[in-house]
PDB file of C-alpha atoms and ligand atoms in Angstrom:
ATOM      1  CA  MET A 777     256.027-206.488-185.472  1.00  0.00           C
ATOM      2  CA  LEU A 778     257.589-207.004-182.034  1.00  0.00           C
ATOM      3  CA  PRO A 779     261.302-207.788-182.183  1.00  0.00           C
ATOM      4  CA  ILE A 780     262.724-210.712-180.242  1.00  0.00           C
ATOM      5  CA  ARG A 781     265.121-209.299-177.636  1.00  0.00           C
ATOM      6  CA  THR A 782     266.661-212.258-175.827  1.00  0.00           C
ATOM      7  CA  LYS A 783     268.532-215.398-176.856  1.00  0.00           C
ATOM      8  CA  LYS A 784     266.220-217.428-174.611  1.00  0.00           C
ATOM      9  CA  GLU A 785     263.110-216.179-176.415  1.00  0.00           C
ATOM     10  CA  LEU A 786     264.779-216.778-179.785  1.00  0.00           C
ATOM     11  CA  GLN A 787     265.734-220.328-178.850  1.00  0.00           C
ATOM     12  CA  GLU A 788     262.209-221.069-177.619  1.00  0.00           C
ATOM     13  CA  ILE A 789     260.728-219.831-180.886  1.00  0.00           C
ATOM     14  CA  ARG A 790     263.346-221.775-182.832  1.00  0.00           C
ATOM     15  CA  SER A 791     262.643-225.034-181.007  1.00  0.00           C
ATOM     16  CA  ASN A 792     258.907-224.685-181.690  1.00  0.00           C
ATOM     17  CA  LEU A 793     259.413-224.441-185.457  1.00  0.00           C
ATOM     18  CA  ALA A 794     258.416-227.524-187.437  1.00  0.00           C
ATOM     19  CA  PRO A 795     261.482-229.728-188.127  1.00  0.00           C
ATOM     20  CA  ASN A 796     260.935-229.410-191.884  1.00  0.00           C
ATOM     21  CA  SER A 797     260.504-225.598-191.803  1.00  0.00           C
ATOM     22  CA  LYS A 798     263.289-224.290-194.038  1.00  0.00           C
ATOM     23  CA  ILE A 799     264.888-221.346-192.219  1.00  0.00           C
ATOM     24  CA  GLY A 800     266.594-218.440-193.961  1.00  0.00           C
ATOM     25  CA  LEU A 801     268.737-216.007-191.963  1.00  0.00           C
ATOM     26  CA  VAL A 802     269.680-212.460-192.952  1.00  0.00           C
ATOM     27  CA  PRO A 803     272.210-211.076-190.445  1.00  0.00           C
ATOM     28  CA  THR A 804     272.493-207.268-190.488  1.00  0.00           C
ATOM     29  CA  MET A 805     273.732-204.348-188.432  1.00  0.00           C
ATOM     30  CA  GLY A 806     270.554-202.343-189.140  1.00  0.00           C
ATOM     31  CA  ALA A 807     270.140-198.947-190.868  1.00  0.00           C
ATOM     32  CA  LEU A 808     268.633-201.079-193.600  1.00  0.00           C
ATOM     33  CA  HIS A 809     268.579-199.997-197.250  1.00  0.00           C
ATOM     34  CA  SER A 810     267.560-201.501-200.587  1.00  0.00           C
ATOM     35  CA  GLY A 811     270.621-203.766-200.568  1.00  0.00           C
ATOM     36  CA  HIS A 812     269.374-205.413-197.356  1.00  0.00           C
ATOM     37  CA  ALA A 813     265.823-205.468-198.768  1.00  0.00           C
ATOM     38  CA  SER A 814     267.083-207.500-201.740  1.00  0.00           C
ATOM     39  CA  LEU A 815     268.597-210.096-199.365  1.00  0.00           C
ATOM     40  CA  ILE A 816     265.417-210.254-197.274  1.00  0.00           C
ATOM     41  CA  LYS A 817     263.221-210.634-200.384  1.00  0.00           C
ATOM     42  CA  LYS A 818     265.383-213.478-201.654  1.00  0.00           C
ATOM     43  CA  ALA A 819     265.232-215.162-198.236  1.00  0.00           C
ATOM     44  CA  VAL A 820     261.429-214.849-198.185  1.00  0.00           C
ATOM     45  CA  ALA A 821     261.149-216.310-201.696  1.00  0.00           C
ATOM     46  CA  GLU A 822     263.337-219.300-200.801  1.00  0.00           C
ATOM     47  CA  ASN A 823     262.389-220.212-197.205  1.00  0.00           C
ATOM     48  CA  LYS A 824     259.360-220.982-195.062  1.00  0.00           C
ATOM     49  CA  THR A 825     260.699-219.059-192.057  1.00  0.00           C
ATOM     50  CA  VAL A 826     262.879-215.961-192.285  1.00  0.00           C
ATOM     51  CA  ILE A 827     264.799-214.405-189.408  1.00  0.00           C
ATOM     52  CA  VAL A 828     266.515-211.020-189.772  1.00  0.00           C
ATOM     53  CA  THR A 829     268.969-210.031-187.050  1.00  0.00           C
ATOM     54  CA  ILE A 830     269.828-206.419-186.272  1.00  0.00           C
ATOM     55  CA  PHE A 831     272.913-206.014-184.125  1.00  0.00           C
ATOM     56  CA  VAL A 832     275.770-203.525-184.402  1.00  0.00           C
ATOM     57  CA  ASN A 833     278.488-205.986-183.490  1.00  0.00           C
ATOM     58  CA  PRO A 834     281.207-204.225-181.450  1.00  0.00           C
ATOM     59  CA  THR A 835     283.828-206.970-181.852  1.00  0.00           C
ATOM     60  CA  GLN A 836     284.192-206.331-185.594  1.00  0.00           C
ATOM     61  CA  PHE A 837     284.996-202.607-185.233  1.00  0.00           C
ATOM     62  CA  ASP A 838     288.657-201.648-184.992  1.00  0.00           C
ATOM     63  CA  ASN A 839     287.786-197.989-184.600  1.00  0.00           C
ATOM     64  CA  GLU A 840     285.733-196.718-181.651  1.00  0.00           C
ATOM     65  CA  GLU A 841     284.527-193.608-183.542  1.00  0.00           C
ATOM     66  CA  ASP A 842     283.224-195.750-186.435  1.00  0.00           C
ATOM     67  CA  LEU A 843     281.308-197.903-183.915  1.00  0.00           C
ATOM     68  CA  GLN A 844     279.882-194.894-182.060  1.00  0.00           C
ATOM     69  CA  LYS A 845     278.808-193.201-185.305  1.00  0.00           C
ATOM     70  CA  TYR A 846     277.376-196.312-186.941  1.00  0.00           C
ATOM     71  CA  PRO A 847     273.813-195.303-187.915  1.00  0.00           C
ATOM     72  CA  THR A 848     270.823-196.877-186.185  1.00  0.00           C
ATOM     73  CA  ALA A 849     267.216-196.651-187.335  1.00  0.00           C
ATOM     74  CA  LEU A 850     265.258-199.442-185.669  1.00  0.00           C
ATOM     75  CA  HIS A 851     261.817-197.994-186.310  1.00  0.00           C
ATOM     76  CA  ASP A 852     262.439-197.611-190.064  1.00  0.00           C
ATOM     77  CA  ASP A 853     264.198-200.985-190.188  1.00  0.00           C
ATOM     78  CA  LEU A 854     261.169-202.766-188.725  1.00  0.00           C
ATOM     79  CA  ARG A 855     258.932-201.026-191.241  1.00  0.00           C
ATOM     80  CA  LEU A 856     261.156-201.989-194.184  1.00  0.00           C
ATOM     81  CA  ILE A 857     261.128-205.621-193.011  1.00  0.00           C
ATOM     82  CA  ALA A 858     257.347-205.687-192.447  1.00  0.00           C
ATOM     83  CA  ASP A 859     256.839-204.220-195.918  1.00  0.00           C
ATOM     84  CA  VAL A 860     258.688-207.206-197.395  1.00  0.00           C
ATOM     85  CA  SER A 861     256.590-209.612-195.300  1.00  0.00           C
ATOM     86  CA  PRO A 862     254.795-209.269-191.949  1.00  0.00           C
ATOM     87  CA  ASN A 863     255.757-212.875-191.094  1.00  0.00           C
ATOM     88  CA  ILE A 864     259.494-212.221-190.818  1.00  0.00           C
ATOM     89  CA  MET A 865     260.953-212.599-187.338  1.00  0.00           C
ATOM     90  CA  VAL A 866     263.430-209.967-186.180  1.00  0.00           C
ATOM     91  CA  PHE A 867     266.057-210.524-183.485  1.00  0.00           C
ATOM     92  CA  VAL A 868     267.417-207.304-181.920  1.00  0.00           C
ATOM     93  CA  PRO A 869     269.677-208.141-178.969  1.00  0.00           C
ATOM     94  CA  THR A 870     271.750-205.737-176.880  1.00  0.00           C
ATOM     95  CA  THR A 871     275.526-206.103-176.620  1.00  0.00           C
ATOM     96  CA  SER A 872     275.285-207.527-173.098  1.00  0.00           C
ATOM     97  CA  GLU A 873     272.651-210.015-174.243  1.00  0.00           C
ATOM     98  CA  MET A 874     274.970-211.242-177.001  1.00  0.00           C
ATOM     99  CA  TYR A 875     278.307-211.144-175.195  1.00  0.00           C
ATOM    100  CA  GLN A 876     277.543-210.798-171.458  1.00  0.00           C
ATOM    101  CA  SER A 877     280.648-209.025-170.185  1.00  0.00           C
ATOM    102  CA  ASN A 878     283.023-210.843-172.555  1.00  0.00           C
ATOM    103  CA  VAL A 879     283.101-208.458-175.546  1.00  0.00           C
ATOM    104  CA  ILE A 880     286.114-210.017-177.237  1.00  0.00           C
ATOM    105  CA  PRO A 881     286.243-211.957-180.497  1.00  0.00           C
ATOM    106  CA  LYS A 882     287.276-215.574-180.872  1.00  0.00           C
ATOM    107  CA  LYS A 883     290.437-216.178-182.959  1.00  0.00           C
ATOM    108  CA  TYR A 884     289.919-217.999-186.260  1.00  0.00           C
ATOM    109  CA  ASP A 885     292.137-219.505-188.907  1.00  0.00           C
ATOM    110  CA  PHE A 886     290.504-218.468-192.181  1.00  0.00           C
ATOM    111  CA  HIS A 887     293.315-220.014-194.250  1.00  0.00           C
ATOM    112  CA  GLY A 888     294.771-216.623-195.140  1.00  0.00           C
ATOM    113  CA  LEU A 889     291.555-215.111-196.578  1.00  0.00           C
ATOM    114  CA  ASP A 890     291.636-212.547-193.770  1.00  0.00           C
ATOM    115  CA  LYS A 891     295.240-211.458-194.239  1.00  0.00           C
ATOM    116  CA  VAL A 892     294.669-209.121-197.193  1.00  0.00           C
ATOM    117  CA  MET A 893     292.612-206.018-198.030  1.00  0.00           C
ATOM    118  CA  GLU A 894     290.020-205.429-195.249  1.00  0.00           C
ATOM    119  CA  GLY A 895     291.918-207.814-192.955  1.00  0.00           C
ATOM    120  CA  GLU A 896     295.146-205.913-193.490  1.00  0.00           C
ATOM    121  CA  PHE A 897     293.600-202.527-192.777  1.00  0.00           C
ATOM    122  CA  ARG A 898     291.048-203.471-190.083  1.00  0.00           C
ATOM    123  CA  ASP A 899     292.732-205.300-187.251  1.00  0.00           C
ATOM    124  CA  ASN A 900     290.707-208.265-185.908  1.00  0.00           C
ATOM    125  CA  HIS A 901     287.675-207.310-188.038  1.00  0.00           C
ATOM    126  CA  PHE A 902     287.050-210.788-189.454  1.00  0.00           C
ATOM    127  CA  ASN A 903     287.536-212.489-186.079  1.00  0.00           C
ATOM    128  CA  GLY A 904     284.677-210.261-184.874  1.00  0.00           C
ATOM    129  CA  VAL A 905     282.521-211.107-187.900  1.00  0.00           C
ATOM    130  CA  GLY A 906     283.255-214.836-187.449  1.00  0.00           C
ATOM    131  CA  THR A 907     282.398-214.652-183.742  1.00  0.00           C
ATOM    132  CA  ILE A 908     278.987-213.063-184.224  1.00  0.00           C
ATOM    133  CA  ILE A 909     278.046-215.173-187.258  1.00  0.00           C
ATOM    134  CA  GLU A 910     279.049-218.451-185.603  1.00  0.00           C
ATOM    135  CA  THR A 911     277.002-217.435-182.517  1.00  0.00           C
ATOM    136  CA  LEU A 912     273.952-216.549-184.628  1.00  0.00           C
ATOM    137  CA  PHE A 913     274.254-219.807-186.584  1.00  0.00           C
ATOM    138  CA  SER A 914     274.358-221.858-183.396  1.00  0.00           C
ATOM    139  CA  LEU A 915     271.353-220.013-181.882  1.00  0.00           C
ATOM    140  CA  ILE A 916     269.199-220.036-185.018  1.00  0.00           C
ATOM    141  CA  ARG A 917     270.461-223.126-186.896  1.00  0.00           C
ATOM    142  CA  PRO A 918     269.422-221.701-190.279  1.00  0.00           C
ATOM    143  CA  ASP A 919     269.398-223.798-193.464  1.00  0.00           C
ATOM    144  CA  VAL A 920     270.487-220.842-195.570  1.00  0.00           C
ATOM    145  CA  ALA A 921     272.120-217.489-194.769  1.00  0.00           C
ATOM    146  CA  TYR A 922     272.300-214.473-197.091  1.00  0.00           C
ATOM    147  CA  PHE A 923     275.140-211.944-197.432  1.00  0.00           C
ATOM    148  CA  GLY A 924     275.725-209.068-199.843  1.00  0.00           C
ATOM    149  CA  GLU A 925     278.606-209.132-202.318  1.00  0.00           C
ATOM    150  CA  LYS A 926     279.557-205.567-201.381  1.00  0.00           C
ATOM    151  CA  ASP A 927     281.439-207.241-198.542  1.00  0.00           C
ATOM    152  CA  PHE A 928     282.811-209.885-200.891  1.00  0.00           C
ATOM    153  CA  GLN A 929     285.776-210.761-198.668  1.00  0.00           C
ATOM    154  CA  GLN A 930     283.401-211.204-195.711  1.00  0.00           C
ATOM    155  CA  LEU A 931     281.223-213.490-197.842  1.00  0.00           C
ATOM    156  CA  ARG A 932     284.211-215.682-198.822  1.00  0.00           C
ATOM    157  CA  ILE A 933     285.410-215.809-195.194  1.00  0.00           C
ATOM    158  CA  ILE A 934     281.987-216.862-193.899  1.00  0.00           C
ATOM    159  CA  GLN A 935     281.860-219.554-196.602  1.00  0.00           C
ATOM    160  CA  LYS A 936     285.317-220.724-195.493  1.00  0.00           C
ATOM    161  CA  MET A 937     284.317-220.709-191.808  1.00  0.00           C
ATOM    162  CA  THR A 938     281.230-222.869-192.436  1.00  0.00           C
ATOM    163  CA  GLU A 939     283.383-225.246-194.501  1.00  0.00           C
ATOM    164  CA  ILE A 940     286.120-225.517-191.802  1.00  0.00           C
ATOM    165  CA  LEU A 941     283.664-225.859-188.896  1.00  0.00           C
ATOM    166  CA  LYS A 942     281.390-228.116-190.996  1.00  0.00           C
ATOM    167  CA  LEU A 943     278.334-225.996-190.165  1.00  0.00           C
ATOM    168  CA  PRO A 944     275.195-227.282-191.926  1.00  0.00           C
ATOM    169  CA  VAL A 945     274.226-223.963-193.512  1.00  0.00           C
ATOM    170  CA  LYS A 946     274.295-222.864-197.142  1.00  0.00           C
ATOM    171  CA  ILE A 947     275.832-219.417-197.669  1.00  0.00           C
ATOM    172  CA  ILE A 948     274.342-217.373-200.496  1.00  0.00           C
ATOM    173  CA  GLY A 949     275.971-214.239-201.909  1.00  0.00           C
ATOM    174  CA  CYS A 950     273.684-211.609-203.437  1.00  0.00           C
ATOM    175  CA  PRO A 951     274.623-208.934-206.010  1.00  0.00           C
ATOM    176  CA  ILE A 952     275.545-205.404-204.942  1.00  0.00           C
ATOM    177  CA  VAL A 953     272.656-202.936-205.087  1.00  0.00           C
ATOM    178  CA  ARG A 954     273.672-199.419-206.142  1.00  0.00           C
ATOM    179  CA  GLU A 955     272.375-195.873-205.767  1.00  0.00           C
ATOM    180  CA  SER A 956     271.432-194.126-209.024  1.00  0.00           C
ATOM    181  CA  ASN A 957     274.985-192.714-209.423  1.00  0.00           C
ATOM    182  CA  GLY A 958     276.504-196.191-208.998  1.00  0.00           C
ATOM    183  CA  LEU A 959     277.611-195.811-205.359  1.00  0.00           C
ATOM    184  CA  ALA A 960     277.286-199.213-203.638  1.00  0.00           C
ATOM    185  CA  MET A 961     274.462-199.131-201.083  1.00  0.00           C
ATOM    186  CA  SER A 962     275.840-199.014-197.558  1.00  0.00           C
ATOM    187  CA  SER A 963     274.495-197.912-194.192  1.00  0.00           C
ATOM    188  CA  ARG A 964     277.562-195.641-193.986  1.00  0.00           C
ATOM    189  CA  ASN A 965     276.342-193.645-197.030  1.00  0.00           C
ATOM    190  CA  GLU A 966     273.921-191.927-194.618  1.00  0.00           C
ATOM    191  CA  ARG A 967     276.919-190.187-193.079  1.00  0.00           C
ATOM    192  CA  LEU A 968     278.019-188.571-196.378  1.00  0.00           C
ATOM    193  CA  ASP A 969     276.797-185.044-196.986  1.00  0.00           C
ATOM    194  CA  PRO A 970     274.543-184.899-200.085  1.00  0.00           C
ATOM    195  CA  SER A 971     277.112-183.347-202.441  1.00  0.00           C
ATOM    196  CA  LEU A 972     279.819-185.838-201.451  1.00  0.00           C
ATOM    197  CA  ARG A 973     277.332-188.689-201.759  1.00  0.00           C
ATOM    198  CA  LEU A 974     276.648-187.621-205.315  1.00  0.00           C
ATOM    199  CA  LYS A 975     280.353-187.292-206.121  1.00  0.00           C
ATOM    200  CA  ALA A 976     281.010-190.760-204.659  1.00  0.00           C
ATOM    201  CA  GLY A 977     279.642-192.258-207.874  1.00  0.00           C
ATOM    202  CA  PHE A 978     283.259-191.698-208.942  1.00  0.00           C
ATOM    203  CA  ILE A 979     284.272-194.860-207.060  1.00  0.00           C
ATOM    204  CA  TYR A 980     282.067-197.133-209.155  1.00  0.00           C
ATOM    205  CA  ASP A 981     282.839-195.221-212.380  1.00  0.00           C
ATOM    206  CA  THR A 982     286.532-195.893-211.708  1.00  0.00           C
ATOM    207  CA  LEU A 983     285.886-199.600-211.076  1.00  0.00           C
ATOM    208  CA  VAL A 984     283.944-199.896-214.333  1.00  0.00           C
ATOM    209  CA  ALA A 985     286.754-198.163-216.240  1.00  0.00           C
ATOM    210  CA  ALA A 986     289.321-200.399-214.494  1.00  0.00           C
ATOM    211  CA  LYS A 987     287.405-203.459-215.633  1.00  0.00           C
ATOM    212  CA  GLN A 988     287.617-202.216-219.198  1.00  0.00           C
ATOM    213  CA  LYS A 989     291.356-201.532-218.845  1.00  0.00           C
ATOM    214  CA  PHE A 990     291.933-204.961-217.321  1.00  0.00           C
ATOM    215  CA  GLY A 991     290.606-206.487-220.576  1.00  0.00           C
ATOM    216  CA  THR A 992     293.712-205.274-222.444  1.00  0.00           C
ATOM    217  CA  GLU A 993     296.219-204.093-219.815  1.00  0.00           C
ATOM    218  CA  SER A 994     298.332-205.879-217.204  1.00  0.00           C
ATOM    219  CA  VAL A 995     297.484-206.126-213.492  1.00  0.00           C
ATOM    220  CA  HIS A 996     300.240-203.613-212.756  1.00  0.00           C
ATOM    221  CA  ASN A 997     299.041-201.040-215.315  1.00  0.00           C
ATOM    222  CA  THR A 998     295.416-201.348-214.239  1.00  0.00           C
ATOM    223  CA  LYS A 999     296.356-200.800-210.591  1.00  0.00           C
ATOM    224  CA  GLU A1000     298.607-197.888-211.443  1.00  0.00           C
ATOM    225  CA  TRP A1001     295.824-196.279-213.454  1.00  0.00           C
ATOM    226  CA  VAL A1002     293.370-196.547-210.534  1.00  0.00           C
ATOM    227  CA  ASP A1003     295.992-195.152-208.108  1.00  0.00           C
ATOM    228  CA  ASN A1004     296.438-192.130-210.389  1.00  0.00           C
ATOM    229  CA  GLU A1005     292.707-191.513-210.715  1.00  0.00           C
ATOM    230  CA  PHE A1006     292.426-191.211-206.924  1.00  0.00           C
ATOM    231  CA  GLU A1007     295.639-189.299-206.439  1.00  0.00           C
ATOM    232  CA  ASN A1008     294.177-186.608-208.676  1.00  0.00           C
ATOM    233  CA  HIS A1009     290.814-186.502-206.914  1.00  0.00           C
ATOM    234  CA  PRO A1010     290.341-183.795-204.251  1.00  0.00           C
ATOM    235  CA  ASP A1011     287.509-185.505-202.330  1.00  0.00           C
ATOM    236  CA  PHE A1012     288.557-189.120-201.940  1.00  0.00           C
ATOM    237  CA  LYS A1013     291.568-190.780-200.414  1.00  0.00           C
ATOM    238  CA  MET A1014     292.118-194.327-201.613  1.00  0.00           C
ATOM    239  CA  GLU A1015     293.261-196.821-198.974  1.00  0.00           C
ATOM    240  CA  TYR A1016     293.795-199.720-201.366  1.00  0.00           C
ATOM    241  CA  PHE A1017     292.849-201.025-204.780  1.00  0.00           C
ATOM    242  CA  GLU A1018     293.656-204.683-205.179  1.00  0.00           C
ATOM    243  CA  ILE A1019     293.106-207.185-207.961  1.00  0.00           C
ATOM    244  CA  ALA A1020     292.605-210.603-206.402  1.00  0.00           C
ATOM    245  CA  ASP A1021     291.660-214.166-207.256  1.00  0.00           C
ATOM    246  CA  VAL A1022     287.964-214.578-206.296  1.00  0.00           C
ATOM    247  CA  GLU A1023     288.564-218.003-204.727  1.00  0.00           C
ATOM    248  CA  THR A1024     291.707-217.471-202.632  1.00  0.00           C
ATOM    249  CA  LEU A1025     291.600-213.643-202.476  1.00  0.00           C
ATOM    250  CA  THR A1026     295.337-213.731-203.169  1.00  0.00           C
ATOM    251  CA  PRO A1027     296.387-210.413-204.734  1.00  0.00           C
ATOM    252  CA  ALA A1028     297.394-210.989-208.367  1.00  0.00           C
ATOM    253  CA  LYS A1029     300.822-210.040-209.705  1.00  0.00           C
ATOM    254  CA  ARG A1030     300.023-211.048-213.272  1.00  0.00           C
ATOM    255  CA  LYS A1031     297.020-212.523-215.075  1.00  0.00           C
ATOM    256  CA  ILE A1032     296.765-216.313-215.097  1.00  0.00           C
ATOM    257  CA  GLU A1033     294.482-218.074-217.537  1.00  0.00           C
ATOM    258  CA  ASN A1034     291.203-219.489-216.163  1.00  0.00           C
ATOM    259  CA  ILE A1035     291.465-217.535-212.904  1.00  0.00           C
ATOM    260  CA  LYS A1036     288.572-215.236-212.112  1.00  0.00           C
ATOM    261  CA  TYR A1037     289.598-211.851-210.742  1.00  0.00           C
ATOM    262  CA  ARG A1038     287.820-209.088-208.874  1.00  0.00           C
ATOM    263  CA  GLY A1039     288.908-205.537-208.224  1.00  0.00           C
ATOM    264  CA  PHE A1040     288.521-204.470-204.569  1.00  0.00           C
ATOM    265  CA  ILE A1041     288.656-200.909-203.331  1.00  0.00           C
ATOM    266  CA  ALA A1042     288.498-199.009-200.029  1.00  0.00           C
ATOM    267  CA  VAL A1043     288.212-195.228-200.087  1.00  0.00           C
ATOM    268  CA  TYR A1044     287.896-192.505-197.489  1.00  0.00           C
ATOM    269  CA  ALA A1045     285.443-189.673-198.094  1.00  0.00           C
ATOM    270  CA  ASN A1046     286.351-187.347-195.201  1.00  0.00           C
ATOM    271  CA  SER A1047     286.404-189.791-192.279  1.00  0.00           C
ATOM    272  CA  ILE A1048     283.856-192.147-193.830  1.00  0.00           C
ATOM    273  CA  ARG A1049     285.248-195.391-195.169  1.00  0.00           C
ATOM    274  CA  LEU A1050     283.565-196.852-198.247  1.00  0.00           C
ATOM    275  CA  ILE A1051     284.272-200.187-199.942  1.00  0.00           C
ATOM    276  CA  ASP A1052     283.231-201.644-203.286  1.00  0.00           C
ATOM    277  CA  ASN A1053     284.283-204.360-205.727  1.00  0.00           C
ATOM    278  CA  ILE A1054     283.710-205.509-209.279  1.00  0.00           C
ATOM    279  CA  ALA A1055     284.139-208.729-211.267  1.00  0.00           C
ATOM    280  CA  LEU A1056     286.939-208.044-213.760  1.00  0.00           C
ATOM    281  CA  ASN A1057     286.685-211.031-216.117  1.00  0.00           C
TER     282      ASN A1057
HETATM  283  O1  PAF B1287     277.771-207.170-193.186  1.00  0.00           O
HETATM  284  C1  PAF B1287     277.348-206.841-192.048  1.00  0.00           C
HETATM  285  O2  PAF B1287     276.418-206.041-191.887  1.00  0.00           O
HETATM  286  C2  PAF B1287     277.991-207.460-190.807  1.00  0.00           C
HETATM  287  O3  PAF B1287     279.364-207.617-190.992  1.00  0.00           O
HETATM  288  C3  PAF B1287     277.336-208.791-190.379  1.00  0.00           C
HETATM  289  C4  PAF B1287     277.496-209.858-191.434  1.00  0.00           C
HETATM  290  C5  PAF B1287     275.859-208.561-190.095  1.00  0.00           C
HETATM  291  C6  PAF B1287     277.994-209.299-189.084  1.00  0.00           C
HETATM  292  O4  PAF B1287     277.855-208.388-188.041  1.00  0.00           O
END
């Protein structure tokens, strides 16, 4: 499988596709794992043409070290994709191909969805995500695009962006895939040493216990309980745990009937930042 390297080549291939060829897009930053494989499999099952993009997008990183250390594994990625289906097309541009010399994100109004949680702690992150996704959508013009629920806030923001910009693409969220200890699959897990990776099952265990607590306890008590669990843990430093409305992502102060809530967490294991979330009701 030879990856497509340039926008020009991609656009030529795109314009030669039959007008009725349903196109599914799976945007990724590479270092693919079973979570990505689940998105790619779903795209293959639901579309005639599938395009996977692999691009570590610099405009969504607020931390140079995180960008520099982001894992890459193109050879393995291409094999994983070909194992799902040899007919998948893969677009692997360079930064200069994507941005020329203008490596700065566009500014978006995401109606406040970007002001909390990841948006609060990662300056400009969602402007960078919006910039690359809008560019990929305009180059590829997919019918459907697939995103993992591990980045639930990202998923809601991309849905909001397509709604605001009236982009003709359906956004599908896919369930989180977990390692055997419950740790949410992430390319960053590669950077954890094996013993810490094993211990990091604690993050999901805490979310599951928080869900149980939330059944009988208040928002405040559930949050306080999670804070305490991490305060007492020697290996992990919690950045935030938030209980938020799944639609607006507004952090909850108290439970309101008929609102669906999710618990969102960001944790540092040494310098490696891990995120996860769980449906609470
Ligand atoms: O979730 C990711 O891997 C990235 O944020 C995405 C959606 C591929 C945009 O660069």
